[in-house]
Amino acid sequence: AALPVHAISSQFGAPGSGSWKRLIRLVEISMDIHHPGLISDCLISVFTFLKEDDLIVASCVCKDWHEAAETPWLWRRLCLQRWSFCNFAVTGTEDVNHSWKRYFLRRAHLEMKMSKGRSGSYTCKSLRGHTGSVVGLVYLQGSSGHLPHLWNTSAIVCSASTDGTVRAWNVQNGELLWCSPVQSPLMQLITDEKHEVVITADSGGLIKTWQGETGQEMGSFPTASSHCSLLQYNISNTWFLTVGTGQGSVCTLEESALTKKSSIMVCDSFKVNMLLISPDKRWIAAGTTDHSDLSPKVIYTESLTSPAEDEDPLCQSVPVTGLQAAVFIPTQPSRVAVVHNKRPNKKILSVFDVSIKKSKYKSEIQGKYPDDPTQVESFTLNTSSSQILLEAKNSNCLLLAANQELLVYSLKGALLASFKEHTMPISSMCVDSFRVVTASRDLSLRVLTWRNDGGTLESRYHLLGGSHTMARGFTHVACDYSSIVASTEGKDGKDVLKAYYFTS
């Protein structure tokens, strides 16, 4: 028996086309009773050349095609071709035979909505309650862009304010989950999502840890510093917090009880306001943007977390001055990019590698630096702005926000793209594997997405934050895979959070 021609042409177009003829031949083979083994294997093999839309259409042709098109291996292949990594553990279904297809369709549909930003594809909630300025905004529970939880609706964001409170919010429904007791004005906020711990620093230098689920205080540590930069990380299942103080020192604390492990002077008498850790947790970069003659430093993390008796932590200055911004390269953990001043109104981006050389009697940090003939890269930037934000997408893609402009550079200094979508300076930026979001004082968020090649950025749409009669603009922005939360500076001194939540 032969399959009626109209059953195929209704799905794949008019007779005569090359694809139509090939599909007709495939059907004839699959329906041939003398080749029963080809019914499944041959169809699955040919279906590997189809994209998702064509695969869905093919499943409607006949029973054999439907069974072949539903093969989990085909949908797993499509998932890994498009996203490289997929969190199969959260596909949200017990039907193993359809999990990969369900994962692909749901994630693709959600990304289509997030790429277009049309009305009705997301909800927007105003989160009110703070009576001061929001100084920090971070996710406590979220879905990462690298391994998203497509069925997770429990994203929680925390905010800290000069009103002296930390607040935790449900992003989807805008509900306030808990609020800490009032204390001195807060200045810094970070979270440890793995252990659901919130860390704050107030204007008096008191650092506190809070239980993320309940808001209960867990520990405190006094630094006697009016400024504190916070950096939390985990090494071998041990929890650490490194603090940069207003006096120029870097102090490392252990576990949420905040037991002091070590201290080192980085920039004497100037506040440490740049504090980063490498992706493999081996290196910490610390420095100040407040002095044009000081150099940032690279510190060997182990010498802070497990200090040797009678030995100072391993630390080395980077031979650049006038630090503006810095970032570790995600896929090359010992490589760091630094924006610095060469002379007034001339910005340089230098990239260097660090390593450690251990001998019988001592260990020392080695590097390939811009003054060395084996330098990695160093090039002049197309901006003279004094306010710079720097992020890295991968080993060859750096994003730099300066004034109203977003610039995309290769590691060798080629300007790959530039976007001037805002009318006022960019105040904050977040970058993940799917998109880039910039927040501006013009009271708008600009959403840009990466193409499938991973290195090309496309500008998509604006998300508006309300009326300029009520707010002065966005100050902070944070994202997880399916939501964006940003803070607006209220003209009455009471900042408001805007939560944009996309659903599939």
Coordinates of C-alpha atoms in Angstrom, one line a residue:
A1 CA 0.0 0.0 0.0
A2 CA 1.2 3.5 -0.8
L3 CA 0.6 6.6 1.3
P4 CA -1.7 9.1 -0.4
V5 CA 0.2 11.9 -2.0
H6 CA -2.0 14.6 -0.4
A7 CA -1.0 13.4 3.1
I8 CA 2.6 14.5 2.4
S9 CA 2.0 17.5 0.1
S10 CA -0.3 19.0 2.7
Q11 CA 2.6 19.1 5.1
F12 CA 5.6 19.7 2.8
G13 CA 4.4 21.8 -0.1
A14 CA 3.5 21.2 -3.7
P15 CA 4.7 18.2 -5.7
G16 CA 7.8 18.7 -7.8
S17 CA 10.1 20.3 -5.2
G18 CA 13.3 18.5 -4.3
S19 CA 12.4 18.1 -0.6
W20 CA 9.0 16.7 -1.6
K21 CA 10.5 14.1 -3.9
R22 CA 13.0 13.0 -1.3
L23 CA 10.3 12.6 1.3
I24 CA 8.1 10.6 -1.2
R25 CA 11.0 8.3 -1.8
L26 CA 11.5 7.9 2.0
V27 CA 7.9 7.1 2.5
E28 CA 8.0 4.5 -0.2
I29 CA 11.0 2.8 1.4
S30 CA 9.5 2.9 4.9
M31 CA 6.2 1.5 3.7
D32 CA 7.9 -1.4 1.7
I33 CA 7.1 -4.6 3.5
H34 CA 10.3 -6.1 2.1
H35 CA 12.4 -3.7 4.1
P36 CA 10.7 -3.6 7.6
G37 CA 13.9 -2.8 9.4
L38 CA 14.2 0.5 7.5
I39 CA 10.9 1.8 8.8
S40 CA 12.4 3.1 12.0
D41 CA 16.2 3.3 11.5
C42 CA 16.0 4.9 8.0
L43 CA 13.4 7.5 9.1
I44 CA 15.4 8.5 12.3
S45 CA 18.6 8.8 10.2
V46 CA 17.0 11.1 7.7
F47 CA 15.2 13.1 10.4
T48 CA 18.5 14.1 11.8
F49 CA 18.7 16.6 9.0
L50 CA 15.4 18.3 10.0
K51 CA 15.0 21.3 12.3
E52 CA 12.5 21.3 15.0
D53 CA 9.6 22.8 13.0
D54 CA 10.1 20.3 10.2
L55 CA 10.4 17.4 12.7
I56 CA 7.0 18.4 14.2
V57 CA 5.4 18.6 10.7
A58 CA 6.9 15.2 9.7
S59 CA 5.3 13.6 12.8
C60 CA 1.9 14.5 11.3
V61 CA 2.4 12.5 8.1
C62 CA 1.7 9.0 9.2
K63 CA 2.0 6.6 12.1
D64 CA 5.5 5.4 11.2
W65 CA 6.8 9.0 10.8
H66 CA 5.1 10.0 14.1
E67 CA 6.9 7.3 16.0
A68 CA 10.2 8.1 14.4
A69 CA 9.9 11.8 15.0
E70 CA 9.1 11.2 18.7
T71 CA 12.4 9.4 19.2
P72 CA 14.0 11.0 22.3
W73 CA 17.5 10.8 20.8
L74 CA 16.4 13.2 18.0
W75 CA 15.2 15.8 20.5
R76 CA 18.2 15.4 22.8
R77 CA 20.4 16.0 19.7
L78 CA 18.4 19.2 19.0
C79 CA 18.7 20.4 22.6
L80 CA 22.5 19.9 22.8
Q81 CA 23.0 21.5 19.3
R82 CA 21.2 24.6 20.4
W83 CA 22.2 25.0 24.1
S84 CA 25.3 22.8 24.7
F85 CA 24.2 22.1 28.3
C86 CA 20.6 21.1 29.3
N87 CA 19.4 20.6 32.8
F88 CA 17.5 17.3 32.0
A89 CA 16.8 16.7 35.7
V90 CA 14.3 19.5 35.7
T91 CA 12.3 18.6 32.6
G92 CA 9.2 18.4 34.8
T93 CA 7.9 15.1 33.5
E94 CA 8.1 11.4 34.4
D95 CA 7.6 10.4 30.8
V96 CA 11.2 9.7 29.7
N97 CA 10.2 9.1 26.1
H98 CA 9.0 12.7 25.7
S99 CA 11.1 14.6 28.2
W100 CA 13.7 15.9 25.7
K101 CA 11.0 17.0 23.3
R102 CA 9.1 18.7 26.1
Y103 CA 12.3 20.4 27.3
F104 CA 13.2 21.7 23.8
L105 CA 9.7 23.0 23.0
R106 CA 9.3 24.7 26.4
R107 CA 12.7 26.3 26.4
A108 CA 12.5 27.5 22.8
H109 CA 9.1 29.0 23.3
L110 CA 10.2 30.8 26.5
E111 CA 13.3 32.2 24.7
M112 CA 11.2 33.3 21.8
K113 CA 9.0 35.3 24.3
M114 CA 12.1 36.7 26.0
S115 CA 13.6 37.7 22.7
K116 CA 10.6 39.6 21.5
G117 CA 9.3 41.1 24.7
R118 CA 5.8 41.6 23.4
S119 CA 3.0 42.7 25.7
G120 CA 1.4 39.7 27.3
S121 CA 4.6 37.6 27.3
Y122 CA 5.6 38.8 30.7
T123 CA 4.2 40.2 33.9
C124 CA 5.5 43.3 35.6
K125 CA 5.3 43.8 39.4
S126 CA 6.2 46.8 41.5
L127 CA 7.8 45.7 44.7
R128 CA 7.3 48.5 47.3
G129 CA 8.4 48.7 51.0
H130 CA 11.8 50.2 51.2
T131 CA 11.8 53.8 52.7
G132 CA 15.4 54.5 51.5
S133 CA 17.7 54.0 48.6
V134 CA 18.3 50.5 47.3
V135 CA 22.1 49.8 47.5
G136 CA 22.1 46.2 46.4
L137 CA 19.9 43.7 44.5
V138 CA 20.8 40.0 44.1
Y139 CA 19.0 36.7 43.5
L140 CA 18.8 34.3 46.5
Q141 CA 17.1 31.6 44.4
G142 CA 17.0 31.7 40.7
S143 CA 17.3 29.8 37.4
S144 CA 20.7 30.2 35.8
G145 CA 21.0 30.8 32.1
H146 CA 23.5 28.0 31.9
L147 CA 21.3 25.3 33.4
P148 CA 17.8 26.8 33.6
H149 CA 15.0 25.3 35.7
L150 CA 12.1 25.7 33.2
W151 CA 9.4 24.6 35.7
N152 CA 10.8 26.6 38.7
T153 CA 8.5 29.4 39.8
S154 CA 10.2 30.1 43.1
A155 CA 12.7 32.8 42.1
I156 CA 13.6 34.9 45.1
V157 CA 15.4 38.2 45.0
C158 CA 16.9 40.1 48.0
S159 CA 17.3 43.9 48.2
A160 CA 19.2 46.0 50.8
S161 CA 18.5 49.7 51.5
T162 CA 19.8 52.7 53.4
D163 CA 16.6 52.3 55.5
G164 CA 18.6 49.6 57.3
T165 CA 16.6 46.5 56.1
V166 CA 17.1 43.5 53.9
R167 CA 14.0 42.3 52.1
A168 CA 13.3 39.0 50.3
W169 CA 10.7 38.9 47.5
N170 CA 9.0 36.3 45.4
V171 CA 9.7 37.5 41.8
Q172 CA 6.7 35.9 40.2
N173 CA 3.9 37.3 42.4
G174 CA 5.7 40.2 44.0
E175 CA 5.1 38.9 47.6
L176 CA 7.4 40.1 50.4
L177 CA 8.7 37.0 52.1
W178 CA 10.6 38.5 55.0
C179 CA 12.2 41.7 56.2
S180 CA 15.1 42.0 58.6
P181 CA 15.0 44.1 61.7
V182 CA 16.1 47.8 61.1
Q183 CA 19.8 48.5 61.7
S184 CA 22.3 51.1 60.5
P185 CA 22.0 52.1 56.8
L186 CA 23.1 49.2 54.7
M187 CA 25.9 49.7 52.1
Q188 CA 26.5 46.3 50.5
L189 CA 24.6 43.1 49.7
I190 CA 25.6 39.7 48.3
T191 CA 24.1 36.2 48.5
D192 CA 25.3 32.6 48.4
E193 CA 22.6 30.8 46.4
K194 CA 24.1 27.4 47.1
H195 CA 23.6 27.7 50.8
E196 CA 20.8 30.3 50.7
V197 CA 22.8 32.8 52.8
V198 CA 22.4 36.6 52.6
I199 CA 25.4 38.8 53.5
T200 CA 25.2 42.5 54.3
A201 CA 27.5 45.3 55.4
D202 CA 26.2 48.5 57.0
S203 CA 27.6 52.0 57.2
G204 CA 29.4 51.2 60.5
G205 CA 31.3 48.3 59.0
L206 CA 29.2 45.6 60.7
I207 CA 28.9 42.5 58.5
K208 CA 26.0 40.1 59.1
T209 CA 24.9 36.9 57.6
W210 CA 21.2 36.0 57.3
Q211 CA 19.4 32.7 56.8
G212 CA 17.8 33.1 53.3
E213 CA 14.6 31.1 54.0
T214 CA 13.6 32.9 57.2
G215 CA 15.7 36.1 57.4
Q216 CA 17.1 35.0 60.8
E217 CA 20.5 36.5 61.7
M218 CA 23.3 33.9 61.7
G219 CA 26.5 35.7 62.5
S220 CA 28.2 39.1 62.6
F221 CA 31.7 40.6 62.3
P222 CA 32.8 44.2 63.0
T223 CA 35.3 45.8 60.6
A224 CA 35.1 49.4 61.9
S225 CA 35.0 50.5 58.2
S226 CA 32.5 52.8 56.7
H227 CA 33.0 51.0 53.4
C228 CA 33.1 47.2 52.8
S229 CA 33.3 45.3 49.5
L230 CA 32.0 41.7 49.8
L231 CA 33.1 38.5 48.0
Q232 CA 31.7 35.1 48.9
Y233 CA 32.9 31.7 47.5
N234 CA 33.1 28.0 48.4
I235 CA 36.2 25.9 48.3
S236 CA 36.1 22.2 49.0
N237 CA 32.7 22.6 50.7
T238 CA 34.0 25.3 53.0
W239 CA 32.3 28.7 53.0
F240 CA 34.5 31.8 52.8
L241 CA 33.8 35.6 52.8
T242 CA 36.5 38.0 51.7
V243 CA 36.0 41.7 52.7
G244 CA 37.7 44.8 51.2
T245 CA 37.7 47.6 53.7
G246 CA 37.8 51.4 53.6
Q247 CA 41.3 51.3 55.0
G248 CA 42.7 49.3 52.1
S249 CA 42.9 45.9 53.7
V250 CA 41.4 42.6 52.6
C251 CA 40.1 40.3 55.4
T252 CA 39.0 36.7 54.9
L253 CA 36.3 35.1 57.1
E254 CA 35.2 31.4 57.4
E255 CA 31.7 29.9 57.5
S256 CA 28.6 31.9 58.2
A257 CA 29.7 32.4 61.8
L258 CA 32.4 34.7 60.3
T259 CA 35.6 33.5 61.9
K260 CA 38.6 35.5 60.8
K261 CA 41.2 33.6 58.8
S262 CA 43.6 36.2 57.4
S263 CA 44.2 39.8 56.5
I264 CA 46.4 41.6 54.0
M265 CA 47.0 45.3 53.1
V266 CA 46.2 46.0 49.4
C267 CA 45.9 49.7 49.0
D268 CA 46.9 51.6 52.1
S269 CA 44.4 54.3 53.2
F270 CA 42.2 53.9 50.1
K271 CA 39.0 51.8 50.1
V272 CA 39.1 48.4 48.3
N273 CA 36.1 48.8 45.9
M274 CA 37.2 46.2 43.3
L275 CA 37.1 42.6 44.5
L276 CA 36.8 39.6 42.2
I277 CA 37.5 35.9 42.2
S278 CA 38.5 33.7 39.3
P279 CA 36.1 31.0 38.0
D280 CA 38.3 28.3 39.5
K281 CA 38.6 30.1 42.8
R282 CA 42.4 30.1 42.7
W283 CA 42.9 33.9 42.4
I284 CA 41.4 37.0 43.9
A285 CA 41.9 40.4 42.3
A286 CA 41.6 43.5 44.6
G287 CA 42.2 47.2 44.1
T288 CA 40.8 50.7 44.3
T289 CA 39.4 53.1 41.6
D290 CA 39.9 56.1 43.9
H291 CA 43.7 56.7 43.3
S292 CA 45.3 57.0 39.9
D293 CA 48.8 56.0 41.0
L294 CA 47.9 52.7 42.7
S295 CA 48.0 49.3 41.1
P296 CA 45.5 46.4 41.6
K297 CA 46.8 43.2 43.1
V298 CA 46.4 39.5 42.5
I299 CA 46.3 37.3 45.5
Y300 CA 46.6 33.5 45.7
T301 CA 43.3 32.4 47.3
E302 CA 44.7 29.5 49.2
S303 CA 47.1 31.8 51.1
L304 CA 44.0 33.7 52.4
T305 CA 41.8 30.7 53.3
S306 CA 44.6 28.5 54.6
P307 CA 47.4 30.9 55.7
A308 CA 50.8 29.5 56.6
E309 CA 52.2 30.5 59.9
D310 CA 54.7 33.4 59.8
E311 CA 54.1 33.9 56.1
D312 CA 52.2 36.7 54.4
P313 CA 49.6 35.8 51.8
L314 CA 51.0 35.5 48.2
C315 CA 50.2 38.8 46.5
Q316 CA 51.6 40.6 43.5
S317 CA 50.8 44.0 41.9
V318 CA 49.6 44.2 38.4
P319 CA 51.8 46.7 36.5
V320 CA 49.1 49.1 35.6
T321 CA 47.8 52.2 37.4
G322 CA 44.5 54.1 37.4
L323 CA 42.2 51.1 37.7
Q324 CA 38.7 51.6 36.3
A325 CA 37.3 48.1 36.0
A326 CA 38.3 44.5 35.9
V327 CA 36.9 41.0 35.1
F328 CA 38.1 37.5 35.0
I329 CA 37.6 35.6 31.7
P330 CA 35.0 32.9 32.4
T331 CA 36.5 30.1 30.2
Q332 CA 40.2 30.9 31.0
P333 CA 40.2 31.1 34.8
S334 CA 43.8 32.5 35.3
R335 CA 43.2 35.3 32.8
V336 CA 42.0 38.7 33.9
A337 CA 41.1 41.9 31.9
V338 CA 41.8 45.3 33.4
V339 CA 40.6 48.7 32.2
H340 CA 43.0 51.5 33.4
N341 CA 44.1 55.0 32.6
K342 CA 47.2 55.5 30.4
R343 CA 46.9 59.3 30.6
P344 CA 43.9 61.7 31.0
N345 CA 41.0 60.8 28.7
K346 CA 42.8 57.7 27.3
K347 CA 41.6 54.3 28.5
I348 CA 43.5 51.0 28.0
L349 CA 42.3 47.5 28.3
S350 CA 45.1 45.1 29.3
V351 CA 44.8 41.3 29.6
F352 CA 47.2 39.1 31.5
D353 CA 47.6 35.6 32.8
V354 CA 48.7 34.6 36.3
S355 CA 50.2 31.4 37.6
I356 CA 52.0 30.2 40.7
K357 CA 55.5 28.7 40.8
K358 CA 56.2 26.4 43.8
S359 CA 59.6 25.4 44.9
K360 CA 60.9 23.5 48.0
Y361 CA 61.4 26.7 49.9
K362 CA 58.8 29.2 48.6
S363 CA 56.0 29.9 46.3
E364 CA 55.7 33.0 44.0
I365 CA 53.2 34.4 41.6
Q366 CA 54.2 34.6 38.0
G367 CA 52.5 36.6 35.3
K368 CA 52.6 37.6 31.6
Y369 CA 52.1 41.3 31.8
P370 CA 51.6 44.2 29.3
D371 CA 55.2 45.4 29.8
D372 CA 56.5 41.9 29.0
P373 CA 57.2 40.7 25.4
T374 CA 55.0 37.7 26.2
Q375 CA 52.0 39.9 27.0
V376 CA 48.5 38.6 26.3
E377 CA 46.9 41.7 24.9
S378 CA 46.7 45.5 25.4
F379 CA 44.7 48.0 23.4
T380 CA 43.1 51.4 23.5
L381 CA 39.3 51.8 24.1
N382 CA 37.0 54.0 22.1
T383 CA 35.8 55.9 25.2
S384 CA 37.0 58.5 27.6
S385 CA 34.2 57.9 30.2
S386 CA 35.2 57.8 33.8
Q387 CA 32.3 55.5 34.6
I388 CA 32.9 52.1 33.1
L389 CA 31.2 48.7 33.6
L390 CA 33.1 45.6 32.4
E391 CA 31.8 42.0 31.8
A392 CA 33.1 39.0 29.9
K393 CA 30.9 36.6 27.9
N394 CA 33.5 34.1 26.9
S395 CA 37.2 33.8 26.0
N396 CA 36.9 36.2 23.2
C397 CA 34.1 38.6 24.0
L398 CA 34.2 41.6 26.4
L399 CA 31.3 43.9 27.1
L400 CA 32.0 47.5 28.2
A401 CA 29.3 50.0 29.2
A402 CA 30.4 53.7 29.1
N403 CA 28.0 56.6 29.4
Q404 CA 25.0 55.7 27.2
E405 CA 26.9 53.2 25.0
L406 CA 27.4 49.5 25.1
L407 CA 30.6 48.3 23.4
V408 CA 31.5 44.7 22.5
Y409 CA 35.2 43.9 22.0
S410 CA 37.2 40.8 21.0
L411 CA 40.1 39.9 23.3
K412 CA 42.5 41.3 20.6
G413 CA 40.8 44.7 20.7
A414 CA 38.5 44.5 17.6
L415 CA 35.3 46.5 18.2
L416 CA 32.7 43.8 17.3
A417 CA 29.6 45.9 17.9
S418 CA 28.4 49.1 19.6
F419 CA 24.9 50.0 20.8
K420 CA 23.6 53.4 21.8
E421 CA 20.1 52.6 22.8
H422 CA 19.9 54.8 25.9
T423 CA 19.5 58.6 26.2
M424 CA 21.2 58.7 29.6
P425 CA 24.1 56.8 31.2
I426 CA 24.0 53.1 31.8
S427 CA 24.0 52.5 35.6
S428 CA 24.1 48.7 35.7
M429 CA 24.5 45.7 33.5
C430 CA 24.0 41.9 33.7
V431 CA 25.2 39.3 31.2
D432 CA 24.5 35.6 30.8
S433 CA 24.6 33.0 28.1
F434 CA 21.2 34.1 26.6
R435 CA 21.0 37.9 26.9
V436 CA 22.5 41.1 28.1
V437 CA 20.4 43.7 30.0
T438 CA 21.5 47.3 30.5
A439 CA 19.8 49.6 33.0
S440 CA 19.9 53.3 32.5
R441 CA 19.1 56.6 34.3
D442 CA 16.7 57.2 31.4
L443 CA 14.3 54.8 33.3
S444 CA 14.6 52.0 30.7
L445 CA 16.1 48.5 30.5
R446 CA 17.5 47.5 27.1
V447 CA 17.4 43.7 26.4
L448 CA 19.8 42.3 23.9
T449 CA 20.2 38.6 23.0
W450 CA 23.0 36.4 21.7
R451 CA 22.6 34.7 18.4
N452 CA 23.1 30.9 18.2
D453 CA 26.8 31.4 17.3
G454 CA 27.3 32.8 20.8
G455 CA 29.4 35.8 19.8
T456 CA 26.9 38.1 18.0
L457 CA 24.7 40.4 20.0
E458 CA 21.3 41.6 18.8
S459 CA 19.4 44.6 20.3
R460 CA 15.8 43.6 20.9
Y461 CA 13.5 45.9 23.0
H462 CA 13.1 48.2 25.9
L463 CA 11.4 47.5 29.2
L464 CA 10.1 50.8 30.8
G465 CA 10.3 51.5 34.5
G466 CA 7.4 54.0 34.9
S467 CA 7.1 57.7 35.0
H468 CA 9.9 60.3 35.3
T469 CA 7.6 62.3 37.6
M470 CA 8.0 59.5 40.2
A471 CA 11.6 58.2 39.6
R472 CA 15.0 59.4 38.5
G473 CA 16.0 56.3 36.7
F474 CA 17.2 52.7 37.2
T475 CA 20.1 52.1 39.5
H476 CA 20.6 48.3 39.7
V477 CA 19.6 45.3 37.6
A478 CA 19.8 41.6 38.2
C479 CA 18.6 38.6 36.1
D480 CA 18.0 34.9 36.2
Y481 CA 17.0 32.9 33.2
S482 CA 13.3 33.8 33.1
S483 CA 13.1 37.1 35.0
I484 CA 14.6 40.6 35.3
V485 CA 14.5 42.7 38.5
A486 CA 15.7 46.3 38.6
S487 CA 15.6 49.1 41.2
T488 CA 14.3 52.6 40.4
E489 CA 15.5 55.7 42.3
G490 CA 12.4 57.3 43.8
K491 CA 12.2 61.1 43.8
D492 CA 10.6 60.9 47.3
G493 CA 13.7 58.9 48.5
K494 CA 11.8 55.6 48.5
D495 CA 13.2 53.3 45.8
V496 CA 11.0 50.7 44.2
L497 CA 11.8 47.4 42.5
K498 CA 10.4 46.4 39.2
A499 CA 10.1 42.7 38.5
Y500 CA 9.6 41.4 35.0
Y501 CA 8.7 37.7 34.8
F502 CA 8.5 35.6 31.6
T503 CA 6.4 32.4 31.4
S504 CA 6.2 29.6 28.9

